[in-house]
XYZ file of C-alpha atoms in Angstrom:
700
model
C -10.471 -47.444 1.178
C -8.530 -47.569 4.393
C -10.390 -47.844 7.720
C -11.522 -44.483 9.383
C -9.535 -43.513 12.435
C -11.375 -41.654 15.221
C -9.888 -39.419 17.694
C -11.605 -37.711 20.747
C -11.064 -34.013 20.973
C -11.640 -31.614 23.750
C -13.816 -28.672 23.019
C -13.819 -25.191 24.513
C -17.242 -24.250 25.812
C -17.358 -21.642 28.802
C -14.468 -23.394 30.413
C -16.225 -26.836 30.425
C -14.490 -29.875 28.704
C -16.584 -32.013 26.300
C -15.621 -34.988 23.969
C -15.811 -34.324 20.237
C -14.799 -36.634 17.477
C -12.789 -35.706 14.328
C -13.150 -37.952 11.347
C -9.795 -38.420 9.698
C -10.616 -39.994 6.190
C -7.395 -41.717 4.673
C -8.043 -40.560 1.171
C -6.052 -42.729 -1.276
C -7.974 -41.891 -4.418
C -6.021 -39.762 -6.916
C -6.453 -35.944 -6.538
C -7.798 -34.111 -9.549
C -4.922 -32.418 -11.263
C -4.884 -28.673 -11.251
C -6.388 -26.939 -14.189
C -3.806 -26.165 -16.914
C -5.262 -22.792 -17.680
C -2.878 -20.149 -16.780
C -4.033 -17.694 -14.015
C -3.789 -14.166 -15.207
C -3.432 -10.881 -13.567
C -6.562 -8.465 -14.068
C -5.757 -5.480 -12.213
C -6.755 -2.919 -10.957
C -3.908 -1.057 -12.471
C -1.423 0.845 -10.211
C 0.312 0.498 -6.932
C 3.761 1.347 -5.672
C 6.340 2.383 -8.289
C 9.872 3.194 -7.280
C 12.416 3.733 -9.953
C 12.884 4.421 -13.726
C 15.761 3.473 -16.211
C 15.830 4.487 -19.814
C 17.647 2.584 -22.419
C 20.522 4.862 -24.041
C 19.195 6.630 -27.061
C 15.695 4.979 -26.633
C 13.725 7.362 -24.401
C 10.592 5.340 -25.112
C 12.150 2.129 -23.880
C 11.918 2.222 -19.966
C 12.192 -0.120 -16.942
C 10.356 0.415 -13.837
C 11.302 -1.085 -10.284
C 8.493 -1.690 -7.878
C 8.042 -2.776 -4.248
C 7.140 -6.219 -4.939
C 10.096 -7.800 -6.677
C 8.856 -6.982 -10.100
C 10.625 -5.179 -12.925
C 8.250 -3.684 -15.612
C 9.034 -2.673 -19.107
C 7.628 -0.224 -21.592
C 8.466 0.473 -25.232
C 5.943 3.478 -25.612
C 7.382 5.646 -22.846
C 4.732 4.427 -20.292
C 1.635 4.297 -22.153
C 1.486 0.523 -21.626
C 3.609 -1.829 -19.437
C 4.459 -5.339 -18.939
C 6.080 -7.403 -16.428
C 9.525 -8.371 -17.381
C 10.958 -10.358 -14.530
C 10.389 -11.104 -10.757
C 13.878 -10.903 -9.000
C 14.640 -13.067 -5.971
C 12.784 -15.996 -4.581
C 10.268 -14.063 -2.449
C 7.906 -11.208 -2.635
C 8.568 -7.750 -1.221
C 11.963 -6.755 -2.785
C 12.046 -2.933 -3.319
C 13.788 -2.365 -6.606
C 15.001 1.172 -5.913
C 18.063 1.145 -8.283
C 17.872 0.264 -11.907
C 20.766 0.914 -14.289
C 20.942 0.278 -18.011
C 24.468 0.176 -19.282
C 25.192 3.314 -21.224
C 27.790 1.525 -23.421
C 25.982 -1.935 -23.718
C 22.209 -1.477 -23.439
C 21.821 -5.221 -23.388
C 23.237 -5.209 -19.897
C 20.980 -4.131 -17.049
C 21.809 -3.872 -13.142
C 19.176 -3.880 -10.521
C 19.907 -3.093 -6.776
C 17.204 -4.251 -4.298
C 16.491 -4.310 -0.602
C 13.824 -5.757 1.664
C 14.913 -5.160 5.250
C 18.101 -4.794 7.113
C 19.371 -8.197 6.115
C 17.860 -9.009 2.810
C 18.401 -7.831 -0.694
C 20.962 -8.082 -3.463
C 22.159 -7.100 -6.955
C 20.990 -8.709 -10.109
C 22.588 -8.494 -13.557
C 21.264 -9.339 -17.027
C 23.319 -9.329 -20.333
C 20.246 -10.036 -22.724
C 18.039 -7.005 -21.916
C 16.322 -8.565 -19.091
C 15.436 -12.205 -20.470
C 17.793 -13.983 -18.021
C 19.384 -12.830 -14.817
C 22.204 -13.706 -12.449
C 22.420 -12.676 -8.885
C 25.795 -11.163 -7.878
C 27.370 -13.209 -5.174
C 29.136 -10.181 -3.785
C 25.793 -8.805 -2.469
C 23.697 -11.904 -1.922
C 21.593 -11.127 1.173
C 22.731 -7.418 1.394
C 20.355 -4.691 0.899
C 21.522 -2.450 -1.956
C 20.009 0.975 -1.578
C 22.040 2.911 -4.258
C 23.527 1.866 -7.615
C 25.333 4.202 -10.217
C 27.415 3.838 -13.283
C 30.332 6.235 -13.928
C 29.270 8.574 -16.904
C 32.817 8.767 -18.231
C 33.710 5.130 -17.861
C 30.868 2.652 -18.098
C 32.987 -0.151 -16.779
C 33.006 1.410 -13.433
C 29.921 1.021 -10.958
C 29.368 2.067 -7.489
C 26.969 0.340 -5.019
C 25.795 1.564 -1.624
C 24.768 -1.022 1.088
C 24.382 -0.716 4.868
C 28.035 -1.811 5.119
C 29.384 1.066 3.034
C 30.445 1.905 -0.593
C 31.463 -0.754 -3.045
C 33.182 -0.372 -6.487
C 33.434 -2.599 -9.562
C 35.901 -1.614 -12.481
C 34.873 -4.620 -14.775
C 31.140 -4.001 -15.320
C 29.937 -5.630 -12.090
C 31.849 -8.929 -12.398
C 33.768 -8.338 -9.280
C 33.358 -5.866 -6.499
C 35.551 -4.430 -3.595
C 34.473 -2.146 -0.752
C 36.189 1.254 -1.031
C 34.744 2.813 2.156
C 36.593 1.849 5.285
C 35.430 -1.377 6.636
C 33.723 -1.155 9.969
C 33.600 2.689 9.566
C 31.114 4.294 12.100
C 30.476 7.049 9.771
C 30.521 5.928 6.022
C 27.848 3.241 6.310
C 24.110 2.788 5.594
C 24.464 4.435 2.101
C 21.272 5.628 0.699
C 22.508 7.620 -2.431
C 25.481 7.845 -4.710
C 26.614 10.201 -7.528
C 29.701 10.187 -9.758
C 31.437 13.138 -11.385
C 30.669 13.227 -15.049
C 34.299 13.415 -15.996
C 36.284 11.836 -13.272
C 35.111 8.391 -12.185
C 37.053 8.387 -9.099
C 35.098 11.399 -7.651
C 32.160 10.025 -5.823
C 29.504 11.500 -3.514
C 27.871 9.292 -0.938
C 24.784 10.118 1.047
C 24.219 8.160 4.243
C 21.594 8.024 6.904
C 23.906 10.607 8.729
C 25.185 13.376 6.334
C 27.075 13.164 3.040
C 30.608 12.228 2.213
C 32.974 12.553 -0.858
C 36.076 10.820 -2.185
C 38.295 12.319 -5.053
C 40.583 9.354 -5.249
C 38.309 6.420 -5.795
C 37.985 5.658 -2.063
C 41.468 5.830 -0.830
C 40.442 8.916 1.364
C 36.998 10.421 2.256
C 36.026 13.456 3.758
C 32.678 14.959 5.072
C 30.869 17.529 3.068
C 28.501 18.677 5.653
C 29.437 22.467 5.616
C 26.110 24.347 5.403
C 23.859 21.289 6.060
C 21.747 20.918 9.136
C 23.316 18.058 11.092
C 21.852 14.632 11.282
C 20.299 14.727 8.065
C 19.617 11.633 5.980
C 20.702 12.153 2.390
C 18.281 10.703 -0.058
C 19.428 12.038 -3.343
C 22.600 13.715 -4.990
C 22.883 14.923 -8.533
C 25.937 16.539 -10.196
C 25.306 18.923 -13.067
C 26.593 17.046 -16.248
C 28.096 20.265 -17.759
C 29.207 22.195 -14.744
C 30.326 19.490 -12.179
C 30.982 22.039 -9.479
C 27.207 22.396 -9.174
C 25.715 19.806 -6.848
C 22.213 19.284 -5.524
C 21.624 17.278 -2.381
C 18.278 16.421 -0.709
C 18.006 15.532 3.085
C 15.533 15.351 5.757
C 15.959 18.964 6.567
C 15.371 20.199 2.915
C 17.205 20.728 -0.440
C 20.711 22.075 -0.621
C 22.771 23.488 -3.548
C 26.521 23.729 -3.691
C 28.345 25.676 -6.414
C 31.889 24.540 -5.384
C 31.749 20.727 -5.534
C 30.391 20.305 -2.159
C 32.715 22.238 -0.187
C 29.816 24.601 1.061
C 26.031 24.019 0.593
C 23.173 26.549 1.165
C 19.632 25.467 1.811
C 17.265 26.096 -1.069
C 14.051 28.121 -0.391
C 10.584 27.018 -1.374
C 10.231 23.607 0.139
C 8.064 23.815 3.238
C 9.375 22.302 6.387
C 6.781 19.519 6.407
C 7.997 18.156 3.245
C 10.867 16.520 5.019
C 11.751 13.640 2.698
C 12.879 14.566 -0.850
C 13.337 11.197 -2.202
C 14.667 12.161 -5.830
C 16.198 15.124 -7.500
C 16.154 15.115 -11.308
C 17.630 17.744 -13.605
C 15.947 18.608 -16.927
C 18.442 17.480 -19.595
C 17.489 20.449 -21.899
C 17.389 23.275 -19.313
C 19.744 22.704 -16.320
C 18.059 25.586 -14.463
C 15.122 23.202 -13.942
C 15.240 20.730 -11.306
C 12.474 18.489 -10.166
C 12.173 17.419 -6.501
C 10.048 14.318 -5.736
C 9.039 14.444 -2.117
C 6.714 12.692 0.275
C 4.534 15.797 0.131
C 4.202 16.031 -3.660
C 6.314 17.096 -6.679
C 8.356 20.432 -6.653
C 9.964 22.117 -9.313
C 12.432 24.980 -9.706
C 12.959 26.903 -12.832
C 15.770 29.218 -11.658
C 18.520 26.882 -10.489
C 17.006 26.561 -7.065
C 16.412 30.001 -6.001
C 12.709 29.025 -5.463
C 10.543 26.032 -5.782
C 6.822 25.509 -6.362
C 4.624 22.531 -5.865
C 3.166 20.828 -8.993
C 0.988 18.174 -7.552
C -1.224 17.844 -4.303
C 0.682 17.255 -1.138
C -0.559 13.721 -0.724
C 1.318 12.427 -3.852
C 4.463 10.576 -2.753
C 7.118 10.695 -5.392
C 9.904 8.238 -5.580
C 11.522 9.012 -8.774
C 11.202 11.481 -11.734
C 11.984 10.856 -15.534
C 12.383 13.611 -18.104
C 12.318 12.805 -21.702
C 15.630 14.018 -23.172
C 13.879 14.665 -26.474
C 11.087 16.681 -25.072
C 11.300 17.859 -21.499
C 7.761 18.570 -21.458
C 7.164 14.781 -21.030
C 7.656 14.033 -17.343
C 7.004 10.689 -15.643
C 6.534 10.152 -11.816
C 7.003 6.891 -10.020
C 4.867 7.134 -6.955
C 3.602 5.257 -4.027
C -0.077 3.911 -4.521
C -0.721 5.976 -7.757
C 1.841 4.021 -9.747
C 3.098 5.990 -12.809
C 1.754 9.548 -13.399
C 2.570 11.112 -16.756
C 2.712 14.803 -17.812
C 2.858 16.274 -21.312
C 3.332 19.823 -20.028
C 6.423 19.876 -17.896
C 4.455 18.888 -14.821
C 1.460 21.275 -14.891
C -0.961 18.310 -15.111
C -0.544 14.632 -14.695
C -2.608 11.684 -15.544
C -2.146 7.990 -14.587
C -0.303 5.771 -16.903
C -0.493 2.291 -15.419
C -1.920 0.028 -18.074
C -0.186 -3.394 -17.333
C 1.004 -2.370 -13.809
C -0.829 -4.432 -11.161
C 0.656 -4.058 -7.683
C -2.448 -3.578 -5.590
C -3.125 -5.355 -2.314
C -6.721 -6.607 -2.733
C -8.398 -7.437 0.530
C -11.975 -7.847 -0.549
C -13.697 -9.185 -3.579
C -17.329 -9.004 -4.502
C -19.251 -10.647 -7.593
C -22.502 -8.854 -8.524
C -25.559 -11.071 -7.643
C -27.128 -10.586 -10.877
C -24.057 -9.893 -13.324
C -20.908 -12.154 -13.028
C -19.044 -9.797 -15.234
C -19.504 -6.900 -12.700
C -16.694 -7.305 -9.982
C -15.731 -4.994 -6.991
C -12.229 -5.086 -5.470
C -11.387 -3.451 -2.113
C -7.868 -2.560 -1.646
C -5.625 -1.472 1.364
C -2.733 0.736 1.812
C -3.652 3.067 -1.281
C -5.452 5.807 0.498
C -7.010 8.357 -2.118
C -5.657 6.165 -4.918
C -7.518 3.042 -3.580
C -10.816 2.267 -1.956
C -12.941 0.259 -4.228
C -12.516 -0.513 -7.781
C -15.352 -1.736 -10.104
C -15.186 -3.710 -13.428
C -18.278 -4.274 -15.558
C -16.462 -6.424 -18.213
C -15.132 -9.252 -16.072
C -11.929 -7.604 -15.049
C -10.653 -6.273 -18.364
C -10.999 -2.683 -17.152
C -11.505 -1.154 -13.802
C -12.917 2.285 -12.470
C -12.168 3.688 -9.095
C -15.058 4.101 -6.781
C -13.521 5.731 -3.722
C -15.453 8.915 -3.307
C -16.801 9.143 0.173
C -14.395 6.594 1.684
C -11.742 9.278 2.680
C -8.935 7.024 1.707
C -9.988 4.269 4.162
C -8.756 0.489 3.580
C -11.488 -1.833 2.561
C -11.449 -5.013 4.332
C -15.058 -6.472 3.295
C -17.545 -6.169 0.644
C -21.122 -7.448 0.555
C -24.226 -6.947 -1.358
C -27.936 -7.077 -0.399
C -30.646 -8.894 -2.420
C -31.731 -5.613 -4.098
C -28.197 -4.645 -5.168
C -26.854 -2.292 -2.508
C -23.145 -2.698 -1.973
C -21.879 -2.467 1.584
C -18.215 -1.919 2.414
C -16.482 -2.637 5.732
C -13.443 -0.314 5.980
C -10.500 0.314 8.437
C -12.954 2.848 10.010
C -16.585 2.210 9.739
C -19.266 0.849 7.384
C -20.370 2.456 4.117
C -23.000 1.805 1.410
C -23.221 2.518 -2.190
C -26.457 2.434 -4.107
C -26.554 0.452 -7.434
C -24.631 2.797 -9.960
C -26.163 3.610 -13.382
C -22.843 4.109 -15.359
C -19.088 3.688 -14.784
C -16.758 6.535 -14.810
C -13.751 6.232 -17.274
C -11.305 3.287 -16.497
C -8.724 4.155 -14.022
C -6.094 1.930 -15.675
C -5.096 3.965 -18.576
C -3.603 7.386 -19.328
C -7.040 8.965 -20.138
C -8.661 8.329 -16.651
C -6.993 10.209 -13.881
C -7.011 13.354 -11.871
C -4.854 16.057 -13.527
C -2.862 16.426 -10.347
C -3.049 12.792 -9.213
C -5.236 13.860 -6.644
C -8.950 13.097 -6.870
C -11.182 10.003 -7.039
C -11.292 10.052 -10.652
C -14.776 11.273 -11.084
C -16.967 8.842 -9.161
C -20.635 9.077 -10.312
C -21.774 8.073 -7.040
C -20.340 8.524 -3.426
C -20.178 6.146 -0.516
C -22.227 7.128 2.463
C -21.362 6.157 6.113
C -23.682 3.888 8.097
C -22.028 3.938 11.471
C -24.549 5.107 13.979
C -24.767 2.685 17.045
C -28.144 3.177 18.795
C -28.252 0.626 21.848
C -31.186 0.356 24.355
C -30.282 -0.066 27.913
C -32.216 -1.110 31.052
C -32.599 1.929 33.309
C -34.190 2.509 36.605
C -36.729 5.341 36.586
C -39.271 6.645 39.100
C -42.915 6.927 38.191
C -46.215 7.732 39.937
C -48.488 4.806 40.202
C -51.818 5.086 42.150
C -50.521 8.286 44.013
C -47.393 6.338 45.027
C -43.716 7.005 43.711
C -42.226 3.687 42.590
C -39.046 2.746 40.768
C -39.442 0.590 37.689
C -36.908 -1.035 35.149
C -37.455 0.258 31.544
C -35.688 0.061 28.303
C -34.395 3.279 27.099
C -32.341 4.633 24.264
C -28.714 4.930 25.079
C -26.794 7.903 23.794
C -25.702 7.248 20.205
C -22.173 6.613 19.146
C -20.445 6.408 15.862
C -18.516 3.332 14.713
C -14.968 4.009 14.148
C -13.296 0.670 14.540
C -12.079 -1.596 11.679
C -15.006 -3.776 10.180
C -13.594 -7.221 9.122
C -16.607 -8.922 7.808
C -20.295 -8.329 6.695
C -23.303 -10.307 5.891
C -26.125 -8.210 4.501
C -28.047 -10.894 2.582
C -31.125 -10.994 4.773
C -33.354 -8.698 6.741
C -30.855 -8.216 9.465
C -27.505 -7.037 8.614
C -24.498 -8.260 10.828
C -20.898 -6.961 10.992
C -17.903 -8.350 12.829
C -15.712 -5.490 13.922
C -12.914 -4.731 16.403
C -15.503 -3.103 18.551
C -17.704 -6.124 18.699
C -20.700 -7.675 16.839
C -23.285 -5.421 15.408
C -26.785 -5.914 13.928
C -29.085 -3.721 12.008
C -32.803 -4.034 11.122
C -33.016 -0.948 9.145
C -30.427 -1.539 6.411
C -27.709 0.114 8.203
C -29.359 3.381 9.353
C -28.700 2.326 12.937
C -26.747 -0.582 14.602
C -27.118 -2.399 17.843
C -24.573 -4.556 19.690
C -21.082 -4.202 20.886
C -18.548 -6.473 22.703
C -19.772 -10.190 23.130
C -18.941 -11.826 26.401
C -16.851 -8.741 26.970
C -14.721 -9.231 23.828
C -14.329 -7.578 20.456
C -11.957 -8.134 17.630
C -14.203 -10.342 15.502
C -12.832 -11.411 12.211
C -15.622 -13.260 10.536
C -19.478 -13.752 10.686
C -21.823 -16.279 8.933
C -25.557 -16.292 8.618
C -28.092 -19.149 8.162
C -31.593 -17.800 8.616
C -31.787 -16.898 12.275
C -28.694 -18.736 13.140
C -25.567 -16.646 13.104
C -21.930 -17.656 13.998
C -19.028 -15.232 14.506
C -15.353 -15.851 15.021
C -12.583 -14.355 16.792
C -8.941 -15.613 16.707
C -9.547 -17.661 19.838
C -13.269 -18.762 19.658
C -16.640 -18.881 18.112
C -19.874 -17.464 19.317
C -23.438 -18.457 18.057
C -26.838 -16.811 17.933
C -30.069 -18.551 17.126
C -32.223 -15.303 17.434
C -30.659 -13.170 14.689
C -28.053 -11.697 16.802
C -30.233 -10.617 19.800
C -28.310 -12.961 22.099
C -24.872 -14.838 21.798
C -23.267 -17.606 23.510
C -19.851 -19.375 23.196
C -19.703 -22.460 20.875
C -17.660 -25.355 21.638
C -14.613 -25.675 19.209
C -11.816 -28.350 19.080
C -9.151 -27.630 21.741
C -6.158 -27.905 19.358
C -7.156 -24.768 17.432
C -4.751 -21.969 17.992
C -6.168 -19.336 15.637
C -9.385 -19.227 13.777
C -9.942 -17.153 10.647
C -13.138 -17.700 9.090
C -16.723 -19.161 9.508
C -19.259 -19.816 6.847
C -22.603 -21.767 6.501
C -23.419 -24.053 3.705
C -27.194 -24.312 2.670
C -27.716 -27.519 4.797
C -27.006 -25.627 7.881
C -23.284 -27.078 8.244
C -20.986 -24.660 9.806
C -17.463 -24.460 8.329
C -14.569 -23.149 10.148
C -11.094 -22.112 8.702
C -8.122 -22.146 11.159
C -4.358 -22.323 11.377
C -4.875 -26.131 11.708
C -6.969 -26.495 8.564
C -10.678 -26.913 7.750
C -13.354 -28.278 10.199
C -16.991 -28.572 9.926
C -19.983 -29.262 12.338
C -23.494 -30.441 11.321
C -24.887 -29.856 14.749
C -23.680 -26.318 15.733
C -20.625 -27.384 17.618
C -21.538 -30.632 19.507
C -19.192 -32.626 17.157
C -16.567 -31.368 14.573
C -15.043 -33.004 11.786
C -11.699 -32.229 10.163
C -11.245 -32.278 6.438
C -7.809 -34.291 6.053
C -5.380 -34.323 3.201
C -5.534 -30.719 2.159
C -1.912 -29.916 1.471
C -2.003 -26.712 3.514
C -3.379 -26.222 7.005
C -3.266 -22.468 7.596
C -6.640 -21.554 6.112
C -7.208 -17.722 5.940
C -10.456 -17.718 3.982
C -13.596 -19.682 3.326
C -16.683 -18.820 1.417
C -19.736 -20.771 -0.032
C -20.640 -20.172 -3.687
C -24.293 -20.804 -4.368
C -23.918 -21.304 -8.107
C -20.911 -23.768 -7.906
C -22.322 -25.279 -4.591
C -18.810 -25.393 -3.192
C -16.789 -24.228 -0.285
C -13.945 -22.175 -1.595
C -10.752 -22.530 0.482
C -7.518 -20.480 0.368
C -4.303 -19.807 2.352
C -2.018 -16.734 2.323
C 0.871 -19.057 2.741
C 0.026 -21.197 -0.378
C -0.593 -20.555 -4.108
C -3.007 -23.458 -4.235
C -6.803 -23.080 -3.728
C -9.641 -25.678 -3.242
C -13.351 -25.969 -4.071
C -14.872 -28.546 -1.654
C -18.368 -30.131 -2.438
C -20.071 -30.045 1.128
C -22.366 -32.948 0.229
C -19.808 -35.395 -1.224
C -16.711 -34.029 0.516
C -14.894 -34.129 -2.886
C -12.835 -31.305 -4.204
C -10.944 -29.683 -7.046
C -7.744 -27.776 -6.673
C -5.808 -25.220 -8.713
C -2.321 -23.838 -8.474
C -2.507 -20.094 -9.224
C 1.227 -19.152 -8.907
C 0.514 -16.247 -6.622
C -0.193 -15.797 -2.921
C -3.972 -15.698 -2.474
C -5.957 -13.754 0.009
C -9.310 -15.239 -0.995
C -11.243 -16.770 -3.967
C -14.699 -16.169 -5.307
C -16.602 -17.610 -8.340
C -17.792 -15.346 -11.075
C -20.003 -17.333 -13.374
C -18.254 -20.200 -14.555
C -14.747 -19.028 -13.673
C -12.789 -18.511 -10.435
C -11.331 -15.054 -9.395
C -8.903 -14.391 -6.571
C -7.593 -11.520 -4.517
C -3.771 -11.539 -4.159
C -1.395 -10.136 -1.519
C 0.287 -7.861 -3.954
C -0.720 -8.644 -7.513
C -4.307 -7.278 -7.729
C -7.071 -9.538 -8.878
C -6.352 -12.852 -10.596
C -8.510 -14.454 -13.150
C -8.585 -18.293 -12.912
C -9.795 -21.053 -15.202
C -13.407 -21.771 -16.146
C -14.893 -24.324 -13.882
C -17.904 -26.516 -13.504
C -19.230 -28.652 -10.616
C -18.744 -31.806 -12.785
C -14.945 -31.439 -12.456
C -15.259 -32.647 -8.841
C -12.468 -34.909 -7.461
C -13.491 -38.513 -6.576
C -11.708 -38.376 -3.380
C -14.001 -38.387 -0.364
C -14.272 -38.119 3.371
C -16.811 -39.802 5.634
C -18.593 -38.060 8.461
C -17.655 -38.883 11.844
C -20.039 -40.527 14.379
C -19.781 -40.809 18.181
């Protein structure tokens, strides 16, 4: 083995410099190869769904675009889904425009966008097995894409630069809106006349436009519209093309003279400002669905009046109506995934089996049952909260009642089985449940209006009372003399409302790292004591080892040796620029995950050692697993994860194929939380698989 190299480091401790050593072990032994078992996506089902497309003559065969670069496919009209392809090299592409060629169903077009300077157009000629990115739109956000009903070789695409046309099935494109136009740009929606492919309607972020000659000339069709309205959706009646519906920030409009004059439709309240999608019933053209950011609306009288069909907090991005049976309606929604109705929108149920687009921020494995898993999600409001599985991730049930749509950042469990959640606003507890509700990942388990918490058998209860004691001067009579004395008194109680980033409830004293500060509880969360430490809040992580506690902010670590009654700054290596996590191993070693990698100290900060040769440095999460006896390490910037033996300093590693938030062990297998793919199930593992590569502790 190569000789060790020692480097003196400076440590931050109350502004006083000290010398610390970091051991850089030059590891030349071969790494263990990553396990070959494929990591699989386990759910919870749901997430953001954006756009549908049906194969001509096959209404059961649908494609679904999402907000995470993935295109899904179903052959049973949404009862089950599977991932078809991930487009682009990175996550986060919004697949808002999906078109299946009406003349050649083997050809599929997908327009995507990510931000103002990223996106593109992808084309497949074999039903989605292989894809080619169009060079004409590489790096351009494509917000709209349509095919001419009367001439399938003609397509139109809308970008931030304007309107583009292809007359050869997408092989080549040319811009038909004036280049550099200060009006016809930022195209959000397109529609083509059903008979004349040269008649095109274009909705921009500033009113609608129309061409009747394939783009040679354009004229504004704003008559009757409230000015400065973003135009999100345009539809043209396939039988009576003079009838045009248009949605904008200011409401829904209808024209009966091909856009020469619009009138505002009544029935949509003013707060439902964004109508993202209009869809006409193919059997009854008097029926039009309006998918809005305030729920689904429906008219049955050609727009004379609308009524809302779902709760207002359902955000609808697309509506699909089965051409064989218009009672069958599908919604693509934010957070709730796909909702399905069999009665023309009266009732909806979730139809997400196989769709996994959740952002999981917290994972918990039950102390007594490794098949019992809890996942905390963010961004999903009433459709999120906490999900629970009792069969190792095969099925999940939503446990969100009482959380009020809060994001869940941390999950922990007491020795007697009580589950505690740290949320975007406060701390909540859930007593051990007796039975699960029906699983939330299939069509049989959802709220009829896509609105409730899916029938939780138990509800989360808040535990947010901060009851501090303070020293106060009071006057008392002592031997006939009035004297002032200092006495501890109860301060007015306050309610914790800040984000809770980490929890440890494994001992008699609970501790929480919050944006407000550090809090401890001696009565199982009934009351909390604490607040800012050294005048600071924004704590990200906390670790407990008996009476020793350590808590991390981005710029430092504080230590307590009396179970949180007093805290003081701990010295940390000076080169650290951002700290993310701290954790104790059973021998009292404190581990630290930071932007610069993994560090550990066996003497509570007097000396620090650096774990060299990990391929990634920006460590976001550390945890210790008592069954595996390993430190689990992950980074959001890498799809690799590590399990380090703290005694021998050897490790295993795996490549998940997904960006990982954190990892945990569930029995003899690993599970991970991902940035946008839900819970991941990893390979079965055992301590005997450890890598022979090792590091030696530093000595002064």
